[in-house]
PDB file of N, CA, C and O in Angstrom:
ATOM      1  N   UNK A  72       0.831  -1.182   0.000  1.00 73.00           N
ATOM      2  CA  UNK A  72       0.000   0.000   0.000  1.00 73.00           C
ATOM      3  C   UNK A  72       0.879   1.251   0.000  1.00 73.00           C
ATOM      4  O   UNK A  72       0.632   2.179  -0.751  1.00 73.00           O
ATOM      5  N   UNK A  73       1.915   1.273   0.854  1.00 82.00           N
ATOM      6  CA  UNK A  73       2.754   2.457   0.918  1.00 82.00           C
ATOM      7  C   UNK A  73       3.578   2.622  -0.347  1.00 82.00           C
ATOM      8  O   UNK A  73       3.840   3.744  -0.771  1.00 82.00           O
ATOM      9  N   UNK A  74       3.968   1.515  -0.942  1.00 88.00           N
ATOM     10  CA  UNK A  74       4.680   1.590  -2.206  1.00 88.00           C
ATOM     11  C   UNK A  74       3.809   2.168  -3.308  1.00 88.00           C
ATOM     12  O   UNK A  74       4.278   2.946  -4.139  1.00 88.00           O
ATOM     13  N   UNK A  75       2.529   1.816  -3.300  1.00 89.00           N
ATOM     14  CA  UNK A  75       1.594   2.358  -4.278  1.00 89.00           C
ATOM     15  C   UNK A  75       1.476   3.869  -4.116  1.00 89.00           C
ATOM     16  O   UNK A  75       1.523   4.614  -5.094  1.00 89.00           O
ATOM     17  N   UNK A  76       1.335   4.320  -2.862  1.00 88.00           N
ATOM     18  CA  UNK A  76       1.225   5.761  -2.616  1.00 88.00           C
ATOM     19  C   UNK A  76       2.512   6.461  -3.049  1.00 88.00           C
ATOM     20  O   UNK A  76       2.470   7.520  -3.684  1.00 88.00           O
ATOM     21  N   UNK A  77       3.654   5.872  -2.708  1.00 88.00           N
ATOM     22  CA  UNK A  77       4.939   6.474  -3.056  1.00 88.00           C
ATOM     23  C   UNK A  77       5.093   6.605  -4.572  1.00 88.00           C
ATOM     24  O   UNK A  77       5.580   7.613  -5.070  1.00 88.00           O
ATOM     25  N   UNK A  78       4.662   5.578  -5.316  1.00 90.00           N
ATOM     26  CA  UNK A  78       4.779   5.641  -6.783  1.00 90.00           C
ATOM     27  C   UNK A  78       3.834   6.660  -7.388  1.00 90.00           C
ATOM     28  O   UNK A  78       4.133   7.233  -8.432  1.00 90.00           O
ATOM     29  N   UNK A  79       2.686   6.907  -6.786  1.00 92.00           N
ATOM     30  CA  UNK A  79       1.696   7.828  -7.334  1.00 92.00           C
ATOM     31  C   UNK A  79       1.985   9.296  -7.025  1.00 92.00           C
ATOM     32  O   UNK A  79       1.473  10.176  -7.689  1.00 92.00           O
ATOM     33  N   UNK A  80       2.791   9.569  -5.990  1.00 92.00           N
ATOM     34  CA  UNK A  80       3.122  10.954  -5.669  1.00 92.00           C
ATOM     35  C   UNK A  80       4.064  11.518  -6.726  1.00 92.00           C
ATOM     36  O   UNK A  80       5.027  10.864  -7.119  1.00 92.00           O
ATOM     37  N   UNK A  81       3.798  12.745  -7.179  1.00 93.00           N
ATOM     38  CA  UNK A  81       4.655  13.333  -8.213  1.00 93.00           C
ATOM     39  C   UNK A  81       5.913  13.962  -7.616  1.00 93.00           C
ATOM     40  O   UNK A  81       5.945  14.323  -6.450  1.00 93.00           O
ATOM     41  N   UNK A  82       6.949  14.073  -8.418  1.00 93.00           N
ATOM     42  CA  UNK A  82       8.146  14.801  -8.027  1.00 93.00           C
ATOM     43  C   UNK A  82       9.302  13.911  -7.631  1.00 93.00           C
ATOM     44  O   UNK A  82       9.198  12.687  -7.594  1.00 93.00           O
ATOM     45  N   UNK A  83      10.434  14.573  -7.287  1.00 95.00           N
ATOM     46  CA  UNK A  83      11.614  13.822  -6.825  1.00 95.00           C
ATOM     47  C   UNK A  83      11.395  13.279  -5.413  1.00 95.00           C
ATOM     48  O   UNK A  83      10.404  13.567  -4.758  1.00 95.00           O
ATOM     49  N   UNK A  84      12.387  12.508  -4.949  1.00 94.00           N
ATOM     50  CA  UNK A  84      12.237  11.834  -3.653  1.00 94.00           C
ATOM     51  C   UNK A  84      12.016  12.798  -2.494  1.00 94.00           C
ATOM     52  O   UNK A  84      11.216  12.533  -1.603  1.00 94.00           O
ATOM     53  N   UNK A  85      12.733  13.921  -2.478  1.00 96.00           N
ATOM     54  CA  UNK A  85      12.584  14.860  -1.362  1.00 96.00           C
ATOM     55  C   UNK A  85      11.179  15.447  -1.338  1.00 96.00           C
ATOM     56  O   UNK A  85      10.605  15.660  -0.267  1.00 96.00           O
ATOM     57  N   UNK A  86      10.597  15.707  -2.506  1.00 95.00           N
ATOM     58  CA  UNK A  86       9.237  16.244  -2.572  1.00 95.00           C
ATOM     59  C   UNK A  86       8.216  15.173  -2.193  1.00 95.00           C
ATOM     60  O   UNK A  86       7.225  15.460  -1.511  1.00 95.00           O
ATOM     61  N   UNK A  87       8.464  13.938  -2.606  1.00 94.00           N
ATOM     62  CA  UNK A  87       7.578  12.841  -2.220  1.00 94.00           C
ATOM     63  C   UNK A  87       7.553  12.661  -0.710  1.00 94.00           C
ATOM     64  O   UNK A  87       6.503  12.383  -0.128  1.00 94.00           O
ATOM     65  N   UNK A  88       8.704  12.826  -0.058  1.00 93.00           N
ATOM     66  CA  UNK A  88       8.764  12.701   1.396  1.00 93.00           C
ATOM     67  C   UNK A  88       7.926  13.789   2.066  1.00 93.00           C
ATOM     68  O   UNK A  88       7.180  13.513   3.017  1.00 93.00           O
ATOM     69  N   UNK A  89       8.018  15.005   1.579  1.00 95.00           N
ATOM     70  CA  UNK A  89       7.212  16.103   2.128  1.00 95.00           C
ATOM     71  C   UNK A  89       5.732  15.841   1.892  1.00 95.00           C
ATOM     72  O   UNK A  89       4.901  16.033   2.788  1.00 95.00           O
ATOM     73  N   UNK A  90       5.380  15.408   0.688  1.00 94.00           N
ATOM     74  CA  UNK A  90       3.976  15.117   0.377  1.00 94.00           C
ATOM     75  C   UNK A  90       3.440  13.983   1.236  1.00 94.00           C
ATOM     76  O   UNK A  90       2.296  14.022   1.694  1.00 94.00           O
ATOM     77  N   UNK A  91       4.264  12.963   1.472  1.00 93.00           N
ATOM     78  CA  UNK A  91       3.841  11.836   2.310  1.00 93.00           C
ATOM     79  C   UNK A  91       3.606  12.295   3.750  1.00 93.00           C
ATOM     80  O   UNK A  91       2.643  11.864   4.394  1.00 93.00           O
ATOM     81  N   UNK A  92       4.460  13.177   4.269  1.00 94.00           N
ATOM     82  CA  UNK A  92       4.253  13.721   5.615  1.00 94.00           C
ATOM     83  C   UNK A  92       2.973  14.543   5.694  1.00 94.00           C
ATOM     84  O   UNK A  92       2.228  14.451   6.670  1.00 94.00           O
ATOM     85  N   UNK A  93       2.719  15.337   4.678  1.00 96.00           N
ATOM     86  CA  UNK A  93       1.488  16.127   4.649  1.00 96.00           C
ATOM     87  C   UNK A  93       0.266  15.206   4.623  1.00 96.00           C
ATOM     88  O   UNK A  93      -0.703  15.435   5.353  1.00 96.00           O
ATOM     89  N   UNK A  94       0.309  14.165   3.812  1.00 94.00           N
ATOM     90  CA  UNK A  94      -0.800  13.205   3.776  1.00 94.00           C
ATOM     91  C   UNK A  94      -0.996  12.532   5.127  1.00 94.00           C
ATOM     92  O   UNK A  94      -2.125  12.366   5.583  1.00 94.00           O
ATOM     93  N   UNK A  95       0.094  12.155   5.779  1.00 94.00           N
ATOM     94  CA  UNK A  95       0.012  11.530   7.093  1.00 94.00           C
ATOM     95  C   UNK A  95      -0.664  12.463   8.092  1.00 94.00           C
ATOM     96  O   UNK A  95      -1.564  12.063   8.830  1.00 94.00           O
ATOM     97  N   UNK A  96      -0.228  13.725   8.148  1.00 97.00           N
ATOM     98  CA  UNK A  96      -0.805  14.663   9.099  1.00 97.00           C
ATOM     99  C   UNK A  96      -2.260  14.993   8.766  1.00 97.00           C
ATOM    100  O   UNK A  96      -3.064  15.230   9.672  1.00 97.00           O
ATOM    101  N   UNK A  97      -2.618  14.980   7.500  1.00 97.00           N
ATOM    102  CA  UNK A  97      -4.022  15.191   7.126  1.00 97.00           C
ATOM    103  C   UNK A  97      -4.896  14.031   7.611  1.00 97.00           C
ATOM    104  O   UNK A  97      -6.005  14.250   8.102  1.00 97.00           O
ATOM    105  N   UNK A  98      -4.406  12.824   7.478  1.00 96.00           N
ATOM    106  CA  UNK A  98      -5.166  11.659   7.950  1.00 96.00           C
ATOM    107  C   UNK A  98      -5.314  11.703   9.465  1.00 96.00           C
ATOM    108  O   UNK A  98      -6.402  11.472  10.003  1.00 96.00           O
ATOM    109  N   UNK A  99      -4.239  12.030  10.176  1.00 97.00           N
ATOM    110  CA  UNK A  99      -4.305  12.119  11.635  1.00 97.00           C
ATOM    111  C   UNK A  99      -5.272  13.221  12.058  1.00 97.00           C
ATOM    112  O   UNK A  99      -6.089  13.029  12.960  1.00 97.00           O
ATOM    113  N   UNK A 100      -5.213  14.380  11.416  1.00 97.00           N
ATOM    114  CA  UNK A 100      -6.124  15.478  11.746  1.00 97.00           C
ATOM    115  C   UNK A 100      -7.574  15.085  11.478  1.00 97.00           C
ATOM    116  O   UNK A 100      -8.458  15.388  12.287  1.00 97.00           O
ATOM    117  N   UNK A 101      -7.825  14.399  10.366  1.00 97.00           N
ATOM    118  CA  UNK A 101      -9.181  13.936  10.059  1.00 97.00           C
ATOM    119  C   UNK A 101      -9.694  12.998  11.145  1.00 97.00           C
ATOM    120  O   UNK A 101     -10.835  13.116  11.592  1.00 97.00           O
ATOM    121  N   UNK A 102      -8.843  12.075  11.572  1.00 96.00           N
ATOM    122  CA  UNK A 102      -9.263  11.131  12.602  1.00 96.00           C
ATOM    123  C   UNK A 102      -9.585  11.835  13.914  1.00 96.00           C
ATOM    124  O   UNK A 102     -10.582  11.527  14.569  1.00 96.00           O
ATOM    125  N   UNK A 103      -8.758  12.793  14.326  1.00 96.00           N
ATOM    126  CA  UNK A 103      -8.995  13.471  15.599  1.00 96.00           C
ATOM    127  C   UNK A 103     -10.176  14.431  15.544  1.00 96.00           C
ATOM    128  O   UNK A 103     -10.855  14.630  16.550  1.00 96.00           O
ATOM    129  N   UNK A 104     -10.421  15.042  14.386  1.00 97.00           N
ATOM    130  CA  UNK A 104     -11.517  16.008  14.284  1.00 97.00           C
ATOM    131  C   UNK A 104     -12.853  15.358  13.978  1.00 97.00           C
ATOM    132  O   UNK A 104     -13.889  15.815  14.445  1.00 97.00           O
ATOM    133  N   UNK A 105     -12.865  14.288  13.182  1.00 96.00           N
ATOM    134  CA  UNK A 105     -14.121  13.695  12.725  1.00 96.00           C
ATOM    135  C   UNK A 105     -14.243  12.227  13.111  1.00 96.00           C
ATOM    136  O   UNK A 105     -15.259  11.803  13.659  1.00 96.00           O
ATOM    137  N   UNK A 106     -13.230  11.448  12.864  1.00 93.00           N
ATOM    138  CA  UNK A 106     -13.307  10.000  13.046  1.00 93.00           C
ATOM    139  C   UNK A 106     -13.507   9.560  14.481  1.00 93.00           C
ATOM    140  O   UNK A 106     -14.454   8.835  14.796  1.00 93.00           O
ATOM    141  N   UNK A 107     -12.631   9.972  15.382  1.00 91.00           N
ATOM    142  CA  UNK A 107     -12.725   9.533  16.767  1.00 91.00           C
ATOM    143  C   UNK A 107     -13.949  10.086  17.488  1.00 91.00           C
ATOM    144  O   UNK A 107     -14.589   9.351  18.242  1.00 91.00           O
ATOM    145  N   UNK A 108     -14.319  11.375  17.301  1.00 91.00           N
ATOM    146  CA  UNK A 108     -15.561  11.842  17.943  1.00 91.00           C
ATOM    147  C   UNK A 108     -16.796  11.076  17.453  1.00 91.00           C
ATOM    148  O   UNK A 108     -17.683  10.751  18.245  1.00 91.00           O
ATOM    149  N   UNK A 109     -16.855  10.773  16.177  1.00 92.00           N
ATOM    150  CA  UNK A 109     -17.990  10.005  15.660  1.00 92.00           C
ATOM    151  C   UNK A 109     -18.016   8.617  16.286  1.00 92.00           C
ATOM    152  O   UNK A 109     -19.070   8.124  16.690  1.00 92.00           O
ATOM    153  N   UNK A 110     -16.861   7.994  16.365  1.00 89.00           N
ATOM    154  CA  UNK A 110     -16.760   6.667  16.944  1.00 89.00           C
ATOM    155  C   UNK A 110     -17.187   6.680  18.413  1.00 89.00           C
ATOM    156  O   UNK A 110     -17.904   5.780  18.868  1.00 89.00           O
ATOM    157  N   UNK A 111     -16.788   7.698  19.148  1.00 86.00           N
ATOM    158  CA  UNK A 111     -17.144   7.809  20.558  1.00 86.00           C
ATOM    159  C   UNK A 111     -18.652   7.967  20.739  1.00 86.00           C
ATOM    160  O   UNK A 111     -19.252   7.330  21.606  1.00 86.00           O
ATOM    161  N   UNK A 112     -19.281   8.793  19.915  1.00 87.00           N
ATOM    162  CA  UNK A 112     -20.722   9.025  20.022  1.00 87.00           C
ATOM    163  C   UNK A 112     -21.542   7.806  19.621  1.00 87.00           C
ATOM    164  O   UNK A 112     -22.599   7.551  20.193  1.00 87.00           O
ATOM    165  N   UNK A 113     -21.099   7.057  18.655  1.00 88.00           N
ATOM    166  CA  UNK A 113     -21.925   5.995  18.072  1.00 88.00           C
ATOM    167  C   UNK A 113     -21.633   4.595  18.598  1.00 88.00           C
ATOM    168  O   UNK A 113     -22.365   3.665  18.259  1.00 88.00           O
ATOM    169  N   UNK A 114     -20.611   4.424  19.409  1.00 85.00           N
ATOM    170  CA  UNK A 114     -20.329   3.074  19.899  1.00 85.00           C
ATOM    171  C   UNK A 114     -20.563   2.900  21.379  1.00 85.00           C
ATOM    172  O   UNK A 114     -20.735   1.780  21.841  1.00 85.00           O
ATOM    173  N   UNK A 115     -20.592   3.955  22.146  1.00 76.00           N
ATOM    174  CA  UNK A 115     -20.806   3.845  23.572  1.00 76.00           C
ATOM    175  C   UNK A 115     -19.633   3.260  24.324  1.00 76.00           C
ATOM    176  O   UNK A 115     -19.806   2.621  25.355  1.00 76.00           O
ATOM    177  N   UNK A 116     -18.430   3.471  23.831  1.00 76.00           N
ATOM    178  CA  UNK A 116     -17.234   2.931  24.460  1.00 76.00           C
ATOM    179  C   UNK A 116     -17.070   3.496  25.880  1.00 76.00           C
ATOM    180  O   UNK A 116     -16.662   2.795  26.784  1.00 76.00           O
ATOM    181  N   UNK A 117     -17.402   4.745  26.080  1.00 73.00           N
ATOM    182  CA  UNK A 117     -17.215   5.380  27.391  1.00 73.00           C
ATOM    183  C   UNK A 117     -18.386   5.164  28.333  1.00 73.00           C
ATOM    184  O   UNK A 117     -18.439   5.748  29.413  1.00 73.00           O
ATOM    185  N   UNK A 118     -19.355   4.317  27.995  1.00 73.00           N
ATOM    186  CA  UNK A 118     -20.505   4.068  28.844  1.00 73.00           C
ATOM    187  C   UNK A 118     -20.276   2.947  29.841  1.00 73.00           C
ATOM    188  O   UNK A 118     -21.208   2.439  30.432  1.00 73.00           O
ATOM    189  N   UNK A 119     -19.042   2.561  30.048  1.00 73.00           N
ATOM    190  CA  UNK A 119     -18.718   1.467  30.971  1.00 73.00           C
ATOM    191  C   UNK A 119     -18.607   2.043  32.387  1.00 73.00           C
ATOM    192  O   UNK A 119     -17.906   3.025  32.612  1.00 73.00           O
ATOM    193  N   UNK A 120     -19.312   1.441  33.320  1.00 74.00           N
ATOM    194  CA  UNK A 120     -19.232   1.868  34.717  1.00 74.00           C
ATOM    195  C   UNK A 120     -18.852   0.702  35.604  1.00 74.00           C
ATOM    196  O   UNK A 120     -19.180  -0.457  35.320  1.00 74.00           O
ATOM    197  N   UNK A 121     -18.176   1.003  36.687  1.00 76.00           N
ATOM    198  CA  UNK A 121     -17.791  -0.011  37.672  1.00 76.00           C
ATOM    199  C   UNK A 121     -18.485   0.321  38.967  1.00 76.00           C
ATOM    200  O   UNK A 121     -18.386   1.426  39.478  1.00 76.00           O
ATOM    201  N   UNK A 122     -19.194  -0.636  39.500  1.00 72.00           N
ATOM    202  CA  UNK A 122     -19.928  -0.397  40.745  1.00 72.00           C
ATOM    203  C   UNK A 122     -19.228  -0.983  41.928  1.00 72.00           C
ATOM    204  O   UNK A 122     -18.516  -1.911  41.892  1.00 72.00           O
TER     205      UNK A 122
END
């Protein structure tokens, strides 16, 4: 999978490395802003109580 992404990114190796880092940070930001909050609301993971 990573080889596929690396081959599809345009430019020389140094530019591909920068683009790959930007893609990584975009995915992480998406998960923290949208993915994890949605998962928390819709799965009830935090509804566990100990009596």
